[in-house]
Short mmCIF file of C-alpha atoms and ligand atoms in Angstrom, two decimals:
data_model
loop_
_atom_site.label_atom_id
_atom_site.label_comp_id
_atom_site.label_asym_id
_atom_site.label_seq_id
_atom_site.Cartn_x
_atom_site.Cartn_y
_atom_site.Cartn_z
CA MET A 1 -16.85 11.52 13.33
CA THR A 2 -13.55 9.83 13.98
CA SER A 3 -14.90 7.87 16.95
CA GLN A 4 -14.36 4.17 17.50
CA ARG A 5 -18.00 3.57 16.54
CA THR A 6 -17.48 5.20 13.15
CA ARG A 7 -14.35 3.09 12.64
CA ASP A 8 -16.14 -0.07 13.67
CA ARG A 9 -18.82 0.62 11.04
CA LEU A 10 -16.11 0.70 8.40
CA ILE A 11 -14.72 -2.63 9.62
CA ALA A 12 -18.21 -4.17 9.51
CA LEU A 13 -18.57 -2.92 5.93
CA LEU A 14 -15.19 -4.39 4.91
CA ARG A 15 -16.36 -7.76 6.30
CA GLU A 16 -19.60 -7.52 4.29
CA MET A 17 -17.52 -6.78 1.19
CA GLY A 18 -15.62 -10.04 1.69
CA ILE A 19 -12.50 -9.17 3.67
CA GLN A 20 -11.82 -12.14 5.95
CA ASN A 21 -8.27 -11.81 7.28
CA GLU A 22 -8.74 -10.96 11.00
CA GLU A 23 -5.24 -9.55 11.35
CA VAL A 24 -5.88 -7.09 8.53
CA LEU A 25 -9.22 -6.07 10.04
CA ARG A 26 -7.64 -5.70 13.48
CA VAL A 27 -4.94 -3.33 12.21
CA MET A 28 -7.40 -1.35 10.07
CA ARG A 29 -9.58 -0.90 13.12
CA TYR A 30 -6.91 0.91 15.10
CA VAL A 31 -4.82 2.84 12.54
CA PRO A 32 -6.17 6.46 12.65
CA ARG A 33 -6.89 7.07 8.94
CA HIS A 34 -8.07 10.63 9.71
CA LEU A 35 -4.48 11.66 10.54
CA PHE A 36 -3.31 10.73 7.04
CA MET A 37 -5.36 13.40 5.25
CA ASP A 38 -6.13 17.07 5.32
CA GLN A 39 -8.10 18.06 8.44
CA ALA A 40 -10.82 19.53 6.23
CA LEU A 41 -11.61 16.00 4.97
CA ALA A 42 -11.15 14.20 8.28
CA SER A 43 -14.91 13.87 8.84
CA ARG A 44 -15.00 11.57 5.79
CA SER A 45 -12.00 9.50 6.72
CA TYR A 46 -13.93 6.38 7.79
CA GLU A 47 -16.07 6.29 4.67
CA ASN A 48 -15.15 3.60 2.17
CA THR A 49 -13.83 6.07 -0.37
CA SER A 50 -10.57 7.35 -1.76
CA LEU A 51 -9.85 11.02 -0.94
CA PRO A 52 -7.47 13.69 -2.30
CA ILE A 53 -4.14 14.22 -0.51
CA GLY A 54 -2.82 17.03 -2.77
CA HIS A 55 -0.37 16.92 -5.70
CA ALA A 56 -3.11 15.18 -7.77
CA GLN A 57 -2.80 12.06 -5.62
CA THR A 58 -5.26 10.15 -3.43
CA ILE A 59 -5.31 8.03 -0.32
CA SER A 60 -6.69 4.65 -1.47
CA GLN A 61 -10.19 3.43 -0.67
CA PRO A 62 -10.16 1.37 2.58
CA TYR A 63 -11.62 -1.68 0.79
CA ILE A 64 -8.72 -1.63 -1.70
CA VAL A 65 -6.15 -1.23 1.09
CA ALA A 66 -7.72 -4.21 2.89
CA LYS A 67 -7.98 -6.31 -0.29
CA MET A 68 -4.39 -5.75 -1.39
CA THR A 69 -3.08 -6.37 2.12
CA GLU A 70 -5.11 -9.56 2.36
CA LEU A 71 -3.77 -10.78 -1.00
CA LEU A 72 -0.23 -10.05 0.12
CA LEU A 73 -0.64 -11.98 3.38
CA SER A 74 -2.89 -14.93 2.57
CA ASP A 75 -1.34 -18.17 3.92
CA PHE A 76 2.02 -16.40 3.96
CA VAL A 77 4.08 -14.44 6.48
CA PRO A 78 6.26 -11.96 4.59
CA GLU A 79 9.02 -10.48 6.75
CA LYS A 80 10.55 -7.85 4.50
CA VAL A 81 8.16 -5.91 2.30
CA LEU A 82 8.41 -3.07 -0.24
CA GLU A 83 5.60 -0.63 -0.99
CA VAL A 84 5.82 1.57 -4.09
CA GLY A 85 3.76 4.80 -3.76
CA THR A 86 3.85 5.95 -0.10
CA GLY A 87 1.35 8.77 -0.72
CA SER A 88 -0.25 9.63 2.60
CA GLY A 89 1.56 6.76 4.38
CA TYR A 90 -1.73 5.06 5.37
CA GLN A 91 -1.10 1.80 3.54
CA ALA A 92 2.45 1.86 4.94
CA ALA A 93 1.03 2.16 8.48
CA ILE A 94 -1.26 -0.83 7.87
CA LEU A 95 1.62 -2.94 6.53
CA GLY A 96 3.95 -1.65 9.28
CA GLY A 97 1.54 -3.11 11.83
CA LEU A 98 1.70 -6.54 10.15
CA VAL A 99 5.25 -7.20 8.92
CA ARG A 100 8.72 -7.04 10.43
CA GLU A 101 10.34 -4.57 8.03
CA LEU A 102 8.68 -2.27 5.50
CA HIS A 103 10.39 -0.11 2.91
CA THR A 104 8.18 2.44 1.15
CA VAL A 105 9.12 4.60 -1.82
CA GLU A 106 7.53 7.90 -2.97
CA ARG A 107 8.53 10.20 -5.85
CA ILE A 108 6.85 13.47 -4.71
CA THR A 109 8.99 15.26 -2.13
CA PRO A 110 6.29 16.92 0.04
CA LEU A 111 4.28 13.67 0.27
CA TYR A 112 7.44 11.78 1.19
CA ARG A 113 8.26 14.31 3.92
CA ASN A 114 4.75 14.36 5.42
CA ALA A 115 4.42 10.59 5.47
CA ARG A 116 7.90 10.16 6.93
CA GLU A 117 7.13 12.60 9.75
CA LEU A 118 3.70 11.17 10.54
CA LEU A 119 4.86 7.54 10.54
CA TYR A 120 7.66 8.53 12.89
CA GLN A 121 5.28 10.40 15.22
CA LEU A 122 2.97 7.40 15.29
CA GLY A 123 5.89 5.25 16.41
CA TYR A 124 6.54 3.07 13.34
CA ARG A 125 10.21 2.26 13.75
CA ASN A 126 10.04 -0.67 11.30
CA VAL A 127 8.98 1.51 8.37
CA ARG A 128 11.74 3.00 6.20
CA THR A 129 10.66 5.79 3.83
CA HIS A 130 12.63 6.60 0.68
CA LEU A 131 12.41 9.39 -1.89
CA ALA A 132 12.92 7.66 -5.23
CA ASP A 133 11.32 6.51 -8.47
CA GLY A 134 9.86 3.21 -7.33
CA SER A 135 9.63 1.83 -10.87
CA TRP A 136 13.17 0.76 -10.06
CA GLY A 137 12.11 -0.74 -6.73
CA TRP A 138 14.52 -0.16 -3.88
CA GLU A 139 17.60 -2.19 -4.71
CA ASP A 140 19.52 -1.57 -1.47
CA SER A 141 17.25 -3.78 0.66
CA ALA A 142 16.22 -6.38 -1.98
CA PRO A 143 15.13 -9.15 -2.17
CA TYR A 144 11.65 -8.70 -0.67
CA ASP A 145 9.23 -11.40 0.44
CA ALA A 146 6.43 -9.24 -0.89
CA ILE A 147 6.00 -6.05 -2.92
CA MET A 148 2.86 -3.90 -3.11
CA VAL A 149 2.48 -1.20 -5.75
CA THR A 150 -0.19 1.47 -5.19
CA ALA A 151 0.09 3.33 -8.51
CA ALA A 152 -0.55 1.73 -11.93
CA PRO A 153 2.14 1.11 -14.58
CA GLU A 154 1.13 0.09 -18.10
CA SER A 155 3.14 -3.06 -17.65
CA VAL A 156 4.92 -4.58 -14.66
CA PRO A 157 8.41 -3.05 -14.22
CA GLU A 158 11.10 -5.70 -14.60
CA ALA A 159 13.07 -4.36 -11.59
CA LEU A 160 10.15 -5.15 -9.27
CA LYS A 161 9.98 -8.77 -10.44
CA GLN A 162 13.76 -9.10 -10.03
CA GLN A 163 13.68 -7.71 -6.46
CA LEU A 164 11.17 -10.37 -5.37
CA ALA A 165 12.57 -13.28 -3.39
CA ILE A 166 11.98 -16.77 -4.82
CA GLY A 167 8.57 -17.75 -3.39
CA GLY A 168 7.67 -14.07 -2.99
CA ARG A 169 4.64 -12.27 -4.28
CA LEU A 170 3.79 -8.96 -5.91
CA VAL A 171 0.42 -7.18 -5.81
CA ILE A 172 0.09 -4.52 -8.50
CA PRO A 173 -2.55 -2.66 -10.52
CA VAL A 174 -1.69 -2.89 -14.23
CA GLY A 175 -3.06 -0.89 -17.14
CA GLY A 176 -3.28 2.59 -18.65
CA ASP A 177 -4.83 5.57 -16.86
CA ASP A 178 -8.14 5.12 -18.69
CA GLY A 179 -9.76 3.26 -15.81
CA GLN A 180 -9.09 -0.15 -17.33
CA GLN A 181 -6.58 -1.41 -14.78
CA GLU A 182 -6.63 -4.87 -13.27
CA LEU A 183 -5.21 -5.90 -9.94
CA GLN A 184 -2.62 -8.66 -10.47
CA LEU A 185 -1.18 -11.10 -7.98
CA ILE A 186 2.22 -12.35 -9.22
CA HIS A 187 4.16 -15.22 -7.66
CA ARG A 188 7.84 -15.78 -8.24
CA LEU A 189 8.27 -19.57 -8.42
CA SER A 190 11.94 -19.68 -9.35
CA GLU A 191 14.70 -17.49 -10.77
CA ASP A 192 12.85 -17.04 -14.06
CA SER A 193 9.31 -18.34 -13.65
CA PHE A 194 6.37 -16.28 -12.48
CA THR A 195 2.61 -16.90 -12.33
CA VAL A 196 0.10 -14.09 -12.83
CA GLU A 197 -3.47 -14.09 -11.50
CA SER A 198 -5.89 -11.34 -12.33
CA LYS A 199 -8.00 -10.40 -9.28
CA GLU A 200 -10.34 -7.48 -9.91
CA ALA A 201 -10.85 -4.25 -11.82
CA VAL A 202 -9.34 -1.23 -10.01
CA VAL A 203 -8.69 2.48 -10.49
CA PHE A 204 -5.30 3.88 -9.45
CA VAL A 205 -3.27 6.98 -10.28
CA PRO A 206 -0.54 6.21 -12.83
CA LEU A 207 2.94 5.09 -11.84
CA LEU A 208 5.12 7.96 -13.09
CA GLU A 209 8.84 8.18 -13.60
CA LYS A 210 11.49 10.27 -11.87
CA ILE A 211 11.32 12.08 -8.56
CA ASN A 212 9.52 15.41 -8.29
N1 SAH B 301 -0.40 3.96 -0.68
C1 SAH B 301 -0.91 5.33 -0.76
C2 SAH B 301 -1.67 5.58 -2.05
C3 SAH B 301 -1.11 6.79 -2.70
S1 SAH B 301 -1.58 7.11 -4.36
C4 SAH B 301 -1.69 5.70 0.48
O1 SAH B 301 -1.97 4.83 1.30
O2 SAH B 301 -2.00 6.89 0.66
C5 SAH B 301 -0.12 6.59 -5.24
C6 SAH B 301 1.17 7.24 -4.88
O3 SAH B 301 2.16 6.67 -5.75
C7 SAH B 301 1.23 8.77 -5.09
O4 SAH B 301 1.65 9.38 -3.91
C8 SAH B 301 2.27 8.93 -6.21
O5 SAH B 301 3.03 10.11 -6.11
C9 SAH B 301 3.11 7.68 -6.04
N2 SAH B 301 3.89 7.30 -7.20
C10 SAH B 301 3.55 7.33 -8.50
N3 SAH B 301 4.56 6.90 -9.29
C11 SAH B 301 5.59 6.57 -8.44
C12 SAH B 301 6.92 6.11 -8.64
N4 SAH B 301 7.42 5.83 -9.84
N5 SAH B 301 7.69 5.90 -7.55
C13 SAH B 301 7.22 6.17 -6.31
N6 SAH B 301 5.98 6.62 -6.06
C14 SAH B 301 5.16 6.85 -7.12
#
């Protein structure tokens, strides 16, 4: 159920759904998603669905992981990237296979610990995990060429915009937790000018404050 054939079927489905970036598809084909969730759910790990990872959180749907990664990378090679919402660490593993340096921030201690351990075991030495409230970004390593947020705030936190390099981009779901979020792609053109494009309707857990 976690065989290469099962994984290849998922990749074929992502292509049918419009994912075109070959690098993204290549990395998603080899990262073992079944290791990022409870063993009881592993048989479903190559279905195109989000699944629970405990603490009322979920590992994102593969299509959304692919789509957000593709938006972050299109015609652009970000070197230093920040992810807010480590969760299972799956999205971090995908990004870790594509960029030079990834920082990822999680607010729930057990999720942070699990993801940190697993990413280390899998050999990701370019992924730095941090336990913190990511609404404040991760100031120590800013600015970032790209930032990806995998939990939804009601509005875009100012700190994240300020930690973006000039020319950098931010992919973020924005909206309340009533299922009305939209995925936004934000470009920082200069010190104080940003463009915002709305991409598609999405459903994410809320971005919450403070560590837990
Ligand atoms: N990228 C994850 C998706 C996890 S779901 C994956 O691939 O599995 C979103 C995650 O964001 C949850 O783990 C949640 O605890 C975390 N989160 C929510 N608000 C946060 C905040 N302010 N700072 C850091 N992480 C946050």
